[in-house]
Coordinates of C-alpha atoms in Angstrom, one line a residue:
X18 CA -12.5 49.5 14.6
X19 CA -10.6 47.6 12.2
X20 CA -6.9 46.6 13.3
X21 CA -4.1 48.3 11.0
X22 CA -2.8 45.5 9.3
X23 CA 1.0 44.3 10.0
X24 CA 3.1 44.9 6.9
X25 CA 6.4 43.6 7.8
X26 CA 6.4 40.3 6.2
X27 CA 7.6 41.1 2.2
X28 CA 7.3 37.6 0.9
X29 CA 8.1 33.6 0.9
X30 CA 11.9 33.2 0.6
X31 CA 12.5 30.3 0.7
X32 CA 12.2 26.1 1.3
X33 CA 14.2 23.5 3.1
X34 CA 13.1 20.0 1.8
X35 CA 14.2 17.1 3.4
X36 CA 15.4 14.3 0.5
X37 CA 15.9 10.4 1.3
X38 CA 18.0 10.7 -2.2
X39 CA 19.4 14.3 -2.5
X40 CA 21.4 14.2 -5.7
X41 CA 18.4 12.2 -7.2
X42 CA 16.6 14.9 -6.1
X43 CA 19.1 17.6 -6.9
X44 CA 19.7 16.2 -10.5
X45 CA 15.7 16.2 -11.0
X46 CA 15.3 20.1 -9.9
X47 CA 18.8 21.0 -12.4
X48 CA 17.9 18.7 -15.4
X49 CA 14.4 18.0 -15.5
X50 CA 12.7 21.5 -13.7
X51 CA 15.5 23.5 -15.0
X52 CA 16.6 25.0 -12.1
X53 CA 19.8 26.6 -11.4
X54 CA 22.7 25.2 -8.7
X55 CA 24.2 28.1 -6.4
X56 CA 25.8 26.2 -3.9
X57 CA 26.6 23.3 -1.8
X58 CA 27.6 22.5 1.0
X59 CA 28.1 19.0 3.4
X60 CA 24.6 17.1 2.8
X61 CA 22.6 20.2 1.3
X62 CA 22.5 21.5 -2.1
X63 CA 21.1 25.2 -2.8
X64 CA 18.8 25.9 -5.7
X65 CA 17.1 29.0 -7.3
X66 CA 14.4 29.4 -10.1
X67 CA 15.8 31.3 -12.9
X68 CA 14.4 34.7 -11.9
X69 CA 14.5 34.2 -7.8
X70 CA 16.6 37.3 -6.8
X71 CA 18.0 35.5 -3.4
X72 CA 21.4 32.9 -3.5
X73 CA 18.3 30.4 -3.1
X74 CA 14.7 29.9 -2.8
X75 CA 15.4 26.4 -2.4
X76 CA 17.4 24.3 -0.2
X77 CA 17.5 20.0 -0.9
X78 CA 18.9 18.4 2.8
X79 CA 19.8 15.0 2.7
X80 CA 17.8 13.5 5.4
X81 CA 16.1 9.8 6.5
X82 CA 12.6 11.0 5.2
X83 CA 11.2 13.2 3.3
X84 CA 9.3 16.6 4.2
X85 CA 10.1 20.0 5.3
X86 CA 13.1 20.6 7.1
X87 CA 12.2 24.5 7.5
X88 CA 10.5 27.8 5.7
X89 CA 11.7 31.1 5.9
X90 CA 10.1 34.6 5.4
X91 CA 11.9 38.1 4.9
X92 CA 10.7 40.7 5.9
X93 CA 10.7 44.8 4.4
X94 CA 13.8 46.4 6.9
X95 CA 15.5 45.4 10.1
X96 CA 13.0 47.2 12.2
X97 CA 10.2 45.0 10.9
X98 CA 12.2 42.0 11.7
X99 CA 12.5 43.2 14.8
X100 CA 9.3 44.1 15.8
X101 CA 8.1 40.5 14.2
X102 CA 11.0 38.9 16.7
X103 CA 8.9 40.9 19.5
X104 CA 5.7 39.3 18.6
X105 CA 6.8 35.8 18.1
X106 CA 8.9 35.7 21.4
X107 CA 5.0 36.3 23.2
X108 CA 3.6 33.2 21.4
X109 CA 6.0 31.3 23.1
X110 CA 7.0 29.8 20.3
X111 CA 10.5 31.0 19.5
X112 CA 13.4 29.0 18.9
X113 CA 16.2 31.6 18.9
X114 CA 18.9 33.4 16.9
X115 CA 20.8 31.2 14.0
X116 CA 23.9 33.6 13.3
X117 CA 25.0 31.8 10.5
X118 CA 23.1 30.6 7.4
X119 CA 24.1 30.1 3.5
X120 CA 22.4 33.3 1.7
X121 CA 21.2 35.6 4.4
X122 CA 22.3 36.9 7.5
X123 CA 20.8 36.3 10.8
X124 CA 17.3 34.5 11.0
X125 CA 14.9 34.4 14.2
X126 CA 14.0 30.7 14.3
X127 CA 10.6 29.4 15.9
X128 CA 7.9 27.0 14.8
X129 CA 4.2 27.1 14.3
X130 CA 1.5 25.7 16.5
X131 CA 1.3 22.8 14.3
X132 CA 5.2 22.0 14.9
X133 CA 6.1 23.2 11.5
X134 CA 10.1 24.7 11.8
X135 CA 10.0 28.6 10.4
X136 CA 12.5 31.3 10.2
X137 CA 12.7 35.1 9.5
X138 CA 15.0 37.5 8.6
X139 CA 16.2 40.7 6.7
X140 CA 19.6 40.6 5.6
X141 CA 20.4 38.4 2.3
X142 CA 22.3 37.8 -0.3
X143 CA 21.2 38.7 -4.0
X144 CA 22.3 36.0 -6.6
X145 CA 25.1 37.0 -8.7
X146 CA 25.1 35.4 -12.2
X147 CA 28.1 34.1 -13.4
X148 CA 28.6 35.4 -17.2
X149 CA 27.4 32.5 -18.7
X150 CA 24.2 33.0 -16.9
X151 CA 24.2 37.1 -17.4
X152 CA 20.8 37.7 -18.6
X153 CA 20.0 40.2 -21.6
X154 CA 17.8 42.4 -19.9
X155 CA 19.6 43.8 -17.3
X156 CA 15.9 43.9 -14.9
X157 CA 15.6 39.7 -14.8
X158 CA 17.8 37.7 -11.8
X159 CA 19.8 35.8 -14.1
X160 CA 19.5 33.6 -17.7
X161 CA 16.9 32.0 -18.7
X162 CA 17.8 28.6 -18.6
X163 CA 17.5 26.4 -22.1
X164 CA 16.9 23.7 -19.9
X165 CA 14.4 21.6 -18.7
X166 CA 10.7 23.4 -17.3
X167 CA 13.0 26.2 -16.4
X168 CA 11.2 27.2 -13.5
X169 CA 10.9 30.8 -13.1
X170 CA 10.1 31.7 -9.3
X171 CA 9.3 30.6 -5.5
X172 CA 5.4 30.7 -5.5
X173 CA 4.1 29.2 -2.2
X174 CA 3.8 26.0 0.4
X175 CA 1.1 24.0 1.3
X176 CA 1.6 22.4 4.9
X177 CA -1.0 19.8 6.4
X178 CA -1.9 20.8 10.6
X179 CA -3.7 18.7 12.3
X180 CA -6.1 21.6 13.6
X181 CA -5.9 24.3 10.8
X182 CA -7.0 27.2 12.8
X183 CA -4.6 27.7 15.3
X184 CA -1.6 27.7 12.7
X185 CA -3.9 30.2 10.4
X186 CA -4.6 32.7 13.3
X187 CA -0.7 32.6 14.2
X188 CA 0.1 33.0 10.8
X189 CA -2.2 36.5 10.9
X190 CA -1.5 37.4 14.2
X191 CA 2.1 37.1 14.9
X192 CA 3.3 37.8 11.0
X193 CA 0.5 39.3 9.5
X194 CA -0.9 37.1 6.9
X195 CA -4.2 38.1 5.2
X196 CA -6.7 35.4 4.5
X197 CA -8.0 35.2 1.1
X198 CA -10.2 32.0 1.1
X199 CA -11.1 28.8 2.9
X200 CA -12.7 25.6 3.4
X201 CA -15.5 25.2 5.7
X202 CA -17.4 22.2 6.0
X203 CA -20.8 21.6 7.1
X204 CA -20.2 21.3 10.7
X205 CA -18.1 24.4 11.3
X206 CA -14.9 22.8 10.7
X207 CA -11.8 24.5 8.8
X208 CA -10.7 22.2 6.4
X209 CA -7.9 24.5 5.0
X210 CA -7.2 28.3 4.4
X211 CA -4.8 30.1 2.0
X212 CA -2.6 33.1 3.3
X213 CA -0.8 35.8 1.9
X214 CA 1.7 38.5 2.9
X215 CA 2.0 40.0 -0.6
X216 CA -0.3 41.1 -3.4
X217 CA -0.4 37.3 -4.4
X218 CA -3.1 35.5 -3.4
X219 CA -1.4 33.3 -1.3
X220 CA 2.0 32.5 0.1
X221 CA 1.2 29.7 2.4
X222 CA -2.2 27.5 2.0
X223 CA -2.6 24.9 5.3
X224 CA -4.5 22.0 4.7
X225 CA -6.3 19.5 7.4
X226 CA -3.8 16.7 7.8
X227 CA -6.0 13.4 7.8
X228 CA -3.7 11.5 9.9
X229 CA -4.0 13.6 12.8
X230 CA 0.2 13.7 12.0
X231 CA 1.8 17.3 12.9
X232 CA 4.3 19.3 10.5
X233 CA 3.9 17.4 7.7
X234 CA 4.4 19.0 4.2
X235 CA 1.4 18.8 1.4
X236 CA 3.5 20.1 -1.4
X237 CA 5.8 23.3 -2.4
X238 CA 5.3 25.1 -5.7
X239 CA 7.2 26.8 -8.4
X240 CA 5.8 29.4 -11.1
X241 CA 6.2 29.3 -14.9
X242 CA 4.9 31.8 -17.4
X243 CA 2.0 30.5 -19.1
X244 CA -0.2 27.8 -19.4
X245 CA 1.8 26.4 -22.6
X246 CA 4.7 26.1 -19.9
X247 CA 2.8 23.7 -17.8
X248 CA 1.3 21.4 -20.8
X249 CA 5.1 21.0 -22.1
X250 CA 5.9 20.1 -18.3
X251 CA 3.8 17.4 -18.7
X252 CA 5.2 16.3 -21.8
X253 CA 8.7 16.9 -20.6
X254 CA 7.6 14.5 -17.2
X255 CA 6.2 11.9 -19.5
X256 CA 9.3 12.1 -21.4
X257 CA 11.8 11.8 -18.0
X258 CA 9.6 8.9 -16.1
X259 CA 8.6 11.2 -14.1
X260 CA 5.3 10.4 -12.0
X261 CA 2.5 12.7 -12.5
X262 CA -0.4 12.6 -9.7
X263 CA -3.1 14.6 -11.3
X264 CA -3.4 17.8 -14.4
X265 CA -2.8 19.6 -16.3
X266 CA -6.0 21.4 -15.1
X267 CA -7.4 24.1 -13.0
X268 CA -8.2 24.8 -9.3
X269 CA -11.4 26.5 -8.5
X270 CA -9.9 27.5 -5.0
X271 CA -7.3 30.4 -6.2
X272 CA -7.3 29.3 -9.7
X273 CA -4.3 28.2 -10.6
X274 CA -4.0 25.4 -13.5
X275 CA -1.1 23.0 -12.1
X276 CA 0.6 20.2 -12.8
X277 CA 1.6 17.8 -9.8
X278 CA 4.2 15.6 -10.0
X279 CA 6.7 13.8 -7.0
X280 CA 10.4 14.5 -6.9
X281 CA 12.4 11.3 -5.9
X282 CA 12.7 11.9 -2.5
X283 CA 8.8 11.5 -2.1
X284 CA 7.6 15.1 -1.9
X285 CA 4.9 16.5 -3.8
X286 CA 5.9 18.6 -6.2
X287 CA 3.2 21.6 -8.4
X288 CA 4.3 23.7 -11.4
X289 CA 2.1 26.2 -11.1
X290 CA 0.5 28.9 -14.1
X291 CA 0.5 32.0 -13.4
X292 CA 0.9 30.6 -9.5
X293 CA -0.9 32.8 -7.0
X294 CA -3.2 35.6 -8.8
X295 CA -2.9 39.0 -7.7
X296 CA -4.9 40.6 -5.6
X297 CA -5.0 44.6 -5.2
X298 CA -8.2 44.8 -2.6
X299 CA -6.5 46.0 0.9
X300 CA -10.5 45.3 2.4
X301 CA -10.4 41.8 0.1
X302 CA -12.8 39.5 1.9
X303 CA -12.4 35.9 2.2
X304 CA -14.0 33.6 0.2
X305 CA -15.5 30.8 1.7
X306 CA -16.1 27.3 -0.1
X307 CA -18.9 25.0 1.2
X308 CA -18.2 21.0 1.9
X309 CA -20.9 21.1 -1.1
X310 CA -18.6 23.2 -3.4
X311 CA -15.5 21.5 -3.0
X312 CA -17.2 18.0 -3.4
X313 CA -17.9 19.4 -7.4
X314 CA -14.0 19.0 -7.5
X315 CA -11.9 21.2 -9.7
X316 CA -12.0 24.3 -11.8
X317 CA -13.6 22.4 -14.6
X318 CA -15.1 19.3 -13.1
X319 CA -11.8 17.2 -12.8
X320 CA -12.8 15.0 -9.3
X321 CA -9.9 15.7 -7.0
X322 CA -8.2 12.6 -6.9
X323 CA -7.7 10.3 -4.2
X324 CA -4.1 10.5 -3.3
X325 CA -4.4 14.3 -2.8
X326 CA -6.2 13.7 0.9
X327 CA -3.8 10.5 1.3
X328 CA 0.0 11.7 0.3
X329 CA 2.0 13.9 2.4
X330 CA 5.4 13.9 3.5
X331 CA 7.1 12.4 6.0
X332 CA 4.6 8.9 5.5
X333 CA 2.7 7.9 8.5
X334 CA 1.0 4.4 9.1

């Protein structure tokens, strides 16, 4: 018999990155991906796409390297947070209790097998716009900025592990994540899987980290509205000096046509139309792609480049 499926987790909220150059950072997110500022404080600036409903989905910490400093989930009500606390204190991988965070109330810290920081929490803070930011439709977070990419929303993360399995079972076992597709090679070995906890498609895709490296970040991404949005990204990058690793194009894996670029702290950066499809299945099974399959490259034939299996953040010899 099937095992009723956890349903605490309500979606990705949001992203610590860790910036060598944070107002180099911070002023690319503002001026160039149109983001909106909604607080500072000491070495970390707080950032929201224009229709994120939290104070943040985005958090820029001024740190040696770059990477992920931490990514946090929320869950539906405080009994599911509590009953996720319960389950992640068995793993043995908890942290502890952080009282006090910018945004949200308190947040259950712990880490993945792989080493990657996580939190989780109920309580939060939703944005209040200023009235120059007041939108016109009372049903949309804030303003749409005239500004930049003008980013829209939090769509998912992409962390390398050094064994993806372990941190995909946790991932399903101890906060319910569904898998929706994966990589496996040849010789039995899981190259990278895509997880959800919402009616996306994914919320957090783990890739095989080829240095053997642990918590290391692959890249974060943000959602515009259309494909249009993501070719004017492009021009907009060309425009700012801003470097551009590969697309516009199309994934085959989950489909998304991207564009993916590198902030100036180092980390990888994707604008993402439509991000993550939705998927409306409860029995959706997993789609698996061959070592055959992904060696065709992308959506429409693009070979994946190069860099893609090399970069990831903090650098390793």
């Amino acid at each position: 018999m099937d095992q009723e499926p956890i349903l605490d987790v309500a979606h990705l909220a949001h992203i610590e990155l860790l910036t060598p150059k944070l107002e180099e950072s911070a002023r690319f997110f503002v001026d160039v991906m149109g983001m909106i500022e909604s607080g500072r404080e000491g070495d970390t600036v707080y950032l929201r796409g224009w229709d994120d409903y939290e104070h943040h989905s985005l958090q820029l910490t001024a740190s040696s390297l770059p990477g992920v400093g931490h990514y946090a989930l929320r869950t539906v009500s405080p009994q599911a947070l509590q009953r996720r606390v319960e389950a992640l204190e068995k793993t043995g991988l908890g942290l502890g209790w952080r009282e006090k965070n910018v945004g949200h109330g308190p947040a259950y810290c712990f880490t993945d097998p792989d080493g990657h920081k996580m939190e989780i929490y109920y309580e939060t803070e939703w944005y209040q716009p200023p009235e120059d930011q007041r939108p016109a439709l009372k049903n949309q977070a804030s303003r749409l900025p005239n500004r930049g990419i003008a980013l829209r929303r939090l769509d998912h993360i992409n962390i390398l592990a050094a064994d993806v399995r372990p941190t995909r079972v946790f991932l399903q076992e101890a906060l319910g994540g569904r898998l929706t597709e994966q990589i496996i090679f040849d010789d039995g070995s899981e190259k990278a899987s895509w997880i959800t906890f919402t009616n996306k498609t994914y919320d957090v895709a783990i890739s095989e980290d080829w240095s053997g490296a642990k918590g290391r970040l692959h890249h974060i991404t943000y959602a515009v509205d259309s494909r249009e949005d993501i070719l004017r990204a492009a021009d907009l990058c060309l425009e700012q000096g801003v470097f551009m690793e590969t697309g516009p194009h199309k994934h085959a894996i989950q489909q998304t046509f991207f564009l993916y670029v590198y902030e100036p702290g180092g980390n990888r950066f994707e604008i993402a139309s439509p991000g993550a499809r939705l998927v409306l299945a409860p029995d959706w099974k997993p789609i698996i792609w061959s070592e055959a399959e992904r060696k065709k490259g992308q959506a429409w034939g693009l070979p994946t480049i190069p860099s893609f299996h090399t970069h990831g953040t903090p650098p390793v010899e």
